[in-house]
Coordinates of C-alpha atoms (C1' of nucleotides) in Angstrom, one line a residue:
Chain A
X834 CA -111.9 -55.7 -136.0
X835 CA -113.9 -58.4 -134.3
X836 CA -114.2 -58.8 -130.9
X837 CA -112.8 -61.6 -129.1
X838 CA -116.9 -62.3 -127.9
X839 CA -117.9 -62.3 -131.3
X840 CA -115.3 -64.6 -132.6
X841 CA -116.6 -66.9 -130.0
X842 CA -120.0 -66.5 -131.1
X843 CA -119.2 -66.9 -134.2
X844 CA -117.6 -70.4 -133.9
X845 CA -120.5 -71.7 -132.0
X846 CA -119.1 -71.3 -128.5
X847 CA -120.1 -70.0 -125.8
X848 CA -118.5 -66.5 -124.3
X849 CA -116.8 -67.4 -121.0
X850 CA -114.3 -65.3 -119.5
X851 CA -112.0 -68.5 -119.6
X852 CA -112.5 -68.5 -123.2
X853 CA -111.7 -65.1 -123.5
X854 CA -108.6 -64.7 -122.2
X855 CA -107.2 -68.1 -123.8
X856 CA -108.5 -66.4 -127.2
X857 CA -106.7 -63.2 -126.7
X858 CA -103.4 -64.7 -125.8
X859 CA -103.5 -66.8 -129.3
X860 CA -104.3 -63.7 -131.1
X861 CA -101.8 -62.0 -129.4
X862 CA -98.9 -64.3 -130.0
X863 CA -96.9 -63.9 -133.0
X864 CA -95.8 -68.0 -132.7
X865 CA -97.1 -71.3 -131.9
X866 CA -98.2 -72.1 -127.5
X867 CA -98.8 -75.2 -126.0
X868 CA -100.9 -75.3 -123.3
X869 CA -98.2 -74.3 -120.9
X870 CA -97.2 -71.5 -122.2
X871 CA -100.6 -70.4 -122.2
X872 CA -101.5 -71.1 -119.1
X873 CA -97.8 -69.2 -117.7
X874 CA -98.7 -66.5 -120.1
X875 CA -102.0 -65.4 -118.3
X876 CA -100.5 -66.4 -114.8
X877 CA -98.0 -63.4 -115.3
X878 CA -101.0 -61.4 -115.4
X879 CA -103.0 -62.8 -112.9
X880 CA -105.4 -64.4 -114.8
X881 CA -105.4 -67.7 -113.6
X882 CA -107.0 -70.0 -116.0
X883 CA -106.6 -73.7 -114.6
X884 CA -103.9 -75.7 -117.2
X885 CA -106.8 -78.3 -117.3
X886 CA -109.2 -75.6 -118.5
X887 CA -107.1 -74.7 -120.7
X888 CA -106.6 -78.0 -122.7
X889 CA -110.2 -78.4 -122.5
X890 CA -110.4 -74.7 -123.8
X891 CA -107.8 -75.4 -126.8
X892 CA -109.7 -78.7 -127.7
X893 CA -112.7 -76.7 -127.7
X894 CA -110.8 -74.2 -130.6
X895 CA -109.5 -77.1 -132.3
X896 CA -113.3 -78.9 -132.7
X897 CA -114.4 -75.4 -134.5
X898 CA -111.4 -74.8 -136.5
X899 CA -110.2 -71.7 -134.4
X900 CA -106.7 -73.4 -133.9
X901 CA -104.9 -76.5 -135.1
X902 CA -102.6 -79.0 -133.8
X903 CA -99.8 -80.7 -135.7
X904 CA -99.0 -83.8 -136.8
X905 CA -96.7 -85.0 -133.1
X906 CA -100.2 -83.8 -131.3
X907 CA -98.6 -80.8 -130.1
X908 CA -100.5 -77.5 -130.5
X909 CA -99.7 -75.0 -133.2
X910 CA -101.9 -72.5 -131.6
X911 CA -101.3 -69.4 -133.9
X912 CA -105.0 -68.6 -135.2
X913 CA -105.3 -69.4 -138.8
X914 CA -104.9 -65.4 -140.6
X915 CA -107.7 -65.4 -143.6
X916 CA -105.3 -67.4 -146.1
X917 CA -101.8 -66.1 -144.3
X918 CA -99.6 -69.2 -144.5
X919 CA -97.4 -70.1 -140.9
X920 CA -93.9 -70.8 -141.9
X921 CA -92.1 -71.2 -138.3
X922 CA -88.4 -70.6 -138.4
X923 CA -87.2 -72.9 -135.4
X924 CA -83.7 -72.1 -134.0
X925 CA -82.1 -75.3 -132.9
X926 CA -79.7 -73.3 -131.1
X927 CA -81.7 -71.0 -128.9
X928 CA -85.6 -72.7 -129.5
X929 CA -86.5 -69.5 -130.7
X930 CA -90.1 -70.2 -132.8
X931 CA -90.6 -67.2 -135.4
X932 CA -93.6 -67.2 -137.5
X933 CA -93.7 -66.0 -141.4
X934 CA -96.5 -65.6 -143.5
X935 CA -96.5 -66.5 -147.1
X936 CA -99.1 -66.4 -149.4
X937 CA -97.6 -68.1 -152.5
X938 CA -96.0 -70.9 -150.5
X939 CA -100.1 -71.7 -149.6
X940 CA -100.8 -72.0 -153.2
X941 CA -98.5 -74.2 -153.9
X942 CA -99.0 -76.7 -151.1
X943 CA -102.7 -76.6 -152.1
X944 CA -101.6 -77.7 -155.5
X945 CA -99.9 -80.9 -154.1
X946 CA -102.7 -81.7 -151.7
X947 CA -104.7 -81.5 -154.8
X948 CA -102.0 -83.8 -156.9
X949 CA -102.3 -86.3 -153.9
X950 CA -106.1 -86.1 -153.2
X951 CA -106.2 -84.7 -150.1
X952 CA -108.6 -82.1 -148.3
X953 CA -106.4 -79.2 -146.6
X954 CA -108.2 -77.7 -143.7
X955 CA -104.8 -75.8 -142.3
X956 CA -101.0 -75.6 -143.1
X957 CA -97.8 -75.5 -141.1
X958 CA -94.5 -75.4 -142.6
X959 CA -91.1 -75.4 -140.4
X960 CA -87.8 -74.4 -141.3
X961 CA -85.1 -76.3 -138.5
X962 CA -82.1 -74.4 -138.2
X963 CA -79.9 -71.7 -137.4
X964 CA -81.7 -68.3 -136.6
X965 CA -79.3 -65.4 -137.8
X966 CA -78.1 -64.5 -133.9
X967 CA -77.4 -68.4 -133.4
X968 CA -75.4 -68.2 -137.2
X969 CA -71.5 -67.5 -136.5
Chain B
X165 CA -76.4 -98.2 -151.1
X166 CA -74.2 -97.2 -147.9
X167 CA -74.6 -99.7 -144.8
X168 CA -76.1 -98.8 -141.8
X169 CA -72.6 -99.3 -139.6
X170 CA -71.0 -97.1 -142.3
X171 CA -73.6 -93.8 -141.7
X172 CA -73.3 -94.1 -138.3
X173 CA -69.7 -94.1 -138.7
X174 CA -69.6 -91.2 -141.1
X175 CA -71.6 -89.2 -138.3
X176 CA -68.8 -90.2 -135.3
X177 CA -71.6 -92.8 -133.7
X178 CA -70.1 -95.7 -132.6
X179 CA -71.6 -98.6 -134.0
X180 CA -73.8 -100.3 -131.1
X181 CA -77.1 -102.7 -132.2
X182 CA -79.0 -100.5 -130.7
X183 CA -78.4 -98.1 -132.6
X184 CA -78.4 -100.1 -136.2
X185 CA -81.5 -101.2 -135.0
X186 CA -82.9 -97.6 -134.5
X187 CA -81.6 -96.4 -137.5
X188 CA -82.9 -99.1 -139.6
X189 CA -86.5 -98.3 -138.3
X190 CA -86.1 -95.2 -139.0
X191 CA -84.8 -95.2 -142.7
X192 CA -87.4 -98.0 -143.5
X193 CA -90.1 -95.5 -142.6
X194 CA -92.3 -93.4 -144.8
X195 CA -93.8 -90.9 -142.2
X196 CA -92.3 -89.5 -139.0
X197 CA -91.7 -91.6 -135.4
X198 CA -92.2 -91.3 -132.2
X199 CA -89.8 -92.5 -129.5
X200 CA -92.8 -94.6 -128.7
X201 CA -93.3 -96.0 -132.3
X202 CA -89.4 -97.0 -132.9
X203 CA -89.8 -98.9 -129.8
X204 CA -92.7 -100.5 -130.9
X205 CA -91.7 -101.0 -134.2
X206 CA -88.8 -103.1 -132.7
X207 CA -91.1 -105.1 -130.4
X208 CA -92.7 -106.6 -132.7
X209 CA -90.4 -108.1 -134.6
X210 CA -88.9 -109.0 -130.9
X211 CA -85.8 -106.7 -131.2
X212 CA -86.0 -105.1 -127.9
X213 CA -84.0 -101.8 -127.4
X214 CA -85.1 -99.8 -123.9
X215 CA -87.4 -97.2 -124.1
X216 CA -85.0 -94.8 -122.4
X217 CA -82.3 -95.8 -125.0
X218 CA -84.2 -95.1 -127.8
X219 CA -85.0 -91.7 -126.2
X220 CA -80.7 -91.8 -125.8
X221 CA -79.8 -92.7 -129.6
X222 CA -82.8 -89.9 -130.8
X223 CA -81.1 -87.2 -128.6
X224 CA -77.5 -88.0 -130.5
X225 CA -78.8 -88.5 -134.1
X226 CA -80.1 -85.6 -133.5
X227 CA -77.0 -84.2 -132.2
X228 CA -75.2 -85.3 -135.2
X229 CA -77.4 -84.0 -137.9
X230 CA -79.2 -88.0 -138.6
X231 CA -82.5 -87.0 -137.9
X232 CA -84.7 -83.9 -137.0
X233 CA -87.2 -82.7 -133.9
X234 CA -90.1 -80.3 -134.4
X235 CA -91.0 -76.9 -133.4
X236 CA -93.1 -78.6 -130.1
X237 CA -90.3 -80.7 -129.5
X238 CA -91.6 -84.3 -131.1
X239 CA -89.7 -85.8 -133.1
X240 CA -89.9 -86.3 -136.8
X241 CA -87.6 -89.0 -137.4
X242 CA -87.8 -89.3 -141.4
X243 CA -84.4 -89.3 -142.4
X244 CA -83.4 -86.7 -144.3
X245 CA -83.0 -87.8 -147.8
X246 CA -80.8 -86.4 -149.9
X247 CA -82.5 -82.7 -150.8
X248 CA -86.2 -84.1 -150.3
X249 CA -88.3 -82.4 -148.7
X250 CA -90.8 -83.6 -146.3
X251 CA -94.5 -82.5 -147.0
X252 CA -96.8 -84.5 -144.6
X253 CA -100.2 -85.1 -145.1
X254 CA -101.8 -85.3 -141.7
X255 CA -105.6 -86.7 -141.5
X256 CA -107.5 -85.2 -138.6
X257 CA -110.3 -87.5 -139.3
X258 CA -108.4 -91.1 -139.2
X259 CA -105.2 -90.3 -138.2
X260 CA -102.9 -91.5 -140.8
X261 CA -100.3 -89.7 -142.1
X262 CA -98.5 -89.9 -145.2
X263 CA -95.2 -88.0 -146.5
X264 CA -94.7 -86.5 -150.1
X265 CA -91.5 -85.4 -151.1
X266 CA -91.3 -82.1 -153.2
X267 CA -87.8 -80.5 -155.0
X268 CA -89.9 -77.5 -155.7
X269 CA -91.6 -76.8 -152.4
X270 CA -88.0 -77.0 -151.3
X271 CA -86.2 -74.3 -152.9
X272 CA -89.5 -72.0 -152.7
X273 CA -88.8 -72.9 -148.5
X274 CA -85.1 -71.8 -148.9
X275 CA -86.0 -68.6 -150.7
X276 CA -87.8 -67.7 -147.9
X277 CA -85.2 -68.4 -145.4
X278 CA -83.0 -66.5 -147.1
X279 CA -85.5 -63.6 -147.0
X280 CA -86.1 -63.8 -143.6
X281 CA -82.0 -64.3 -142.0
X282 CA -82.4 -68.3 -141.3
X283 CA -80.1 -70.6 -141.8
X284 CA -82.2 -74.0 -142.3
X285 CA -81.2 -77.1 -142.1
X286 CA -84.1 -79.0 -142.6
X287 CA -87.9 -78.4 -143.7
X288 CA -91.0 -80.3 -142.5
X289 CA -94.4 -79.4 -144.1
X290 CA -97.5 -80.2 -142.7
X291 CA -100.9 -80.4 -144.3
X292 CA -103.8 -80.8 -141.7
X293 CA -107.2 -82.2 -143.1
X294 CA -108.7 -85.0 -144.2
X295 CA -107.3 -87.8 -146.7
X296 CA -109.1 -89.0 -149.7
X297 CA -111.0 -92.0 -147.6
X298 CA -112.1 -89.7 -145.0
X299 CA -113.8 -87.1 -147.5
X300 CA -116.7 -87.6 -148.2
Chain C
dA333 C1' -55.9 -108.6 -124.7
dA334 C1' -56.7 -104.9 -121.3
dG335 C1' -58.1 -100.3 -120.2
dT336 C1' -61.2 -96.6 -120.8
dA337 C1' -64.9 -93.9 -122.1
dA338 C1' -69.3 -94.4 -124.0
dA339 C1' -73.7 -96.8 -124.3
dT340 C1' -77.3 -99.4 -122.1
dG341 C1' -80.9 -101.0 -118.8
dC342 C1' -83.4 -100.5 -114.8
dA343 C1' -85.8 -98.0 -111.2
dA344 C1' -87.5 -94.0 -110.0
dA345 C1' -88.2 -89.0 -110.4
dA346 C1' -90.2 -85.3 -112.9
dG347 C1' -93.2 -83.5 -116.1
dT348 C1' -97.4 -83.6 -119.1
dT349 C1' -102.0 -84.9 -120.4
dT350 C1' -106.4 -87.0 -119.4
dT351 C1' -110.4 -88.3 -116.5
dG352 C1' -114.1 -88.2 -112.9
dC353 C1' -116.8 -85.6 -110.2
dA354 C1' -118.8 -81.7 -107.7
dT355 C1' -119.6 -76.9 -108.4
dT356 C1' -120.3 -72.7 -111.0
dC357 C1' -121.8 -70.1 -115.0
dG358 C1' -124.1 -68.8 -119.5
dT359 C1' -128.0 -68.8 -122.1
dA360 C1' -132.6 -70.0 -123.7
dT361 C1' -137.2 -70.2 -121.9
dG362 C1' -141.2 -68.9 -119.7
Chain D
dC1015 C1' -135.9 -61.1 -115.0
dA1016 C1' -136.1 -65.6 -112.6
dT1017 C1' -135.5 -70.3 -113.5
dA1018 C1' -133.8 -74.5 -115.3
dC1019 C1' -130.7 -76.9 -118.0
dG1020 C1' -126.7 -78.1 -120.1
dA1021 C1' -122.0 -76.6 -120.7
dA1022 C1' -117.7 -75.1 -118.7
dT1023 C1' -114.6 -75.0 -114.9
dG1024 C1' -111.6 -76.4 -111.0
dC1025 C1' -109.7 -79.8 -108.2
dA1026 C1' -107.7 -84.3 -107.2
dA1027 C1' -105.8 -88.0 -108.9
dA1028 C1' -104.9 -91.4 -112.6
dA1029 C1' -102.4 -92.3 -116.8
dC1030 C1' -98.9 -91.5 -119.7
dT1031 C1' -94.3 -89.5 -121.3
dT1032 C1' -89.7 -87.9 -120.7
dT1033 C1' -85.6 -87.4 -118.0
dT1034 C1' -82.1 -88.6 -114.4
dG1035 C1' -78.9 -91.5 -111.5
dC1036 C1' -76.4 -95.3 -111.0
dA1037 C1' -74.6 -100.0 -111.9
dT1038 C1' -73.3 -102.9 -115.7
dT1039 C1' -72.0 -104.0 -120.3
dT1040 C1' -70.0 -102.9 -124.8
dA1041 C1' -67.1 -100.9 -128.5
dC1042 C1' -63.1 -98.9 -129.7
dT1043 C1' -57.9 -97.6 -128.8
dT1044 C1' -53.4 -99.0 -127.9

DNA sequence: AAGTAAATGCAAAAGTTTTGCATTCGTATG
DNA sequence: CATACGAATGCAAAACTTTTGCATTTACTT
């Protein structure tokens, strides 16, 4: 496996120790942060990492395709898997995000990009509902 | 064709202008809305409704089952149409974004729910990249 | 037609995101 | 390996978004 340096590197960025720890947070996270989280997420482990460096850190990921936002502007921070497809199922009931990969549902949203003439760089689906805890 | 006063009705909403106005935005729309852009939307065409009201009538719709919010909490106002589904085609590049509707996409969607223990009841797909104008 | 609960608007509080500027840090160069 | 430069960071504050409290108005029931 890479190293969370050599990702950087490999994206054009410079290795900061900023950087770093945003970096291994996202990989780390099996669901979508926003900056908050983040940012809370490294304070529990006394990491501090200023929540203005960390916007500037996620814009940074965004520029070289390490992350991607969504369509509202809010952060979808889980790093793109090589082809994985993110299908978030998100509980109304409890806000629970879980993530699902799914290779076939990829293929076929490439086929309607490709229908409607338009260049994918990333995917997100969501699923709104009822998680099976919240279901009774 | 059912009236505006009659949905709201059928949901338990009591049947304010504000509200038909809202609404009316919103089923007249091709892509997702802001609290922000309904507002807007009504301002030009010198219907005022509050800001904070808009922000009120979202949170019951919502309530009610009218519309749907996203994963980081924005909301993605398309109404749901009867067993669409919503793909959205999100430019990075200009901004725009247009919505495709899919019966197929759908069911693969619900297959997958059903796979992983969700009860949905409602799907937004996102595809991030760049539209046909902005290739090039 | 009056009474009641719900909806609205306004002002302001709370929360989030962006900006400007001074300082620190990483890396390419000699 | 020291230096110099641009890039990244932190802080303070500005700008923007969302929520809350309260007084007033509106829609629906009887």
């Amino acid at each position: 496996m890479k190293s969370i340096s050599a990702i950087l590197d490999t994206h054009g960025l410079r290795d900061t120790q900023s950087r770093r720890l945003v970096l291994k947070v996202l990989m780390q996270s099996k669901k979508p942060l926003s900056q908050k989280d983040i940012h809370a997420c490294l304070a529990k482990e006394d990491r501090v990492v200023n929540l203005v460096t960390v916007y500037r850190i996620l814009e940074k990921f965004r520029d070289v395709g390490l992350i991607h936002h969504s369509a509202g502007g809010v952060v979808f921070c889980s790093l793109e898997q090589a082809d994985g497809h993110h299908v978030l199922l998100s509980c109304e009931e409890c806000g629970v995000i879980e993530e699902y990969c799914d290779e076939e549902l990829c293929k076929h949203e490439d086929r309607i990009a490709k229908r409607a003439g338009f260049f994918p760089t990333s995917h997100v689906s969501e699923l709104i509902g009822r998680c099976a805890s919240c279901h009774f």
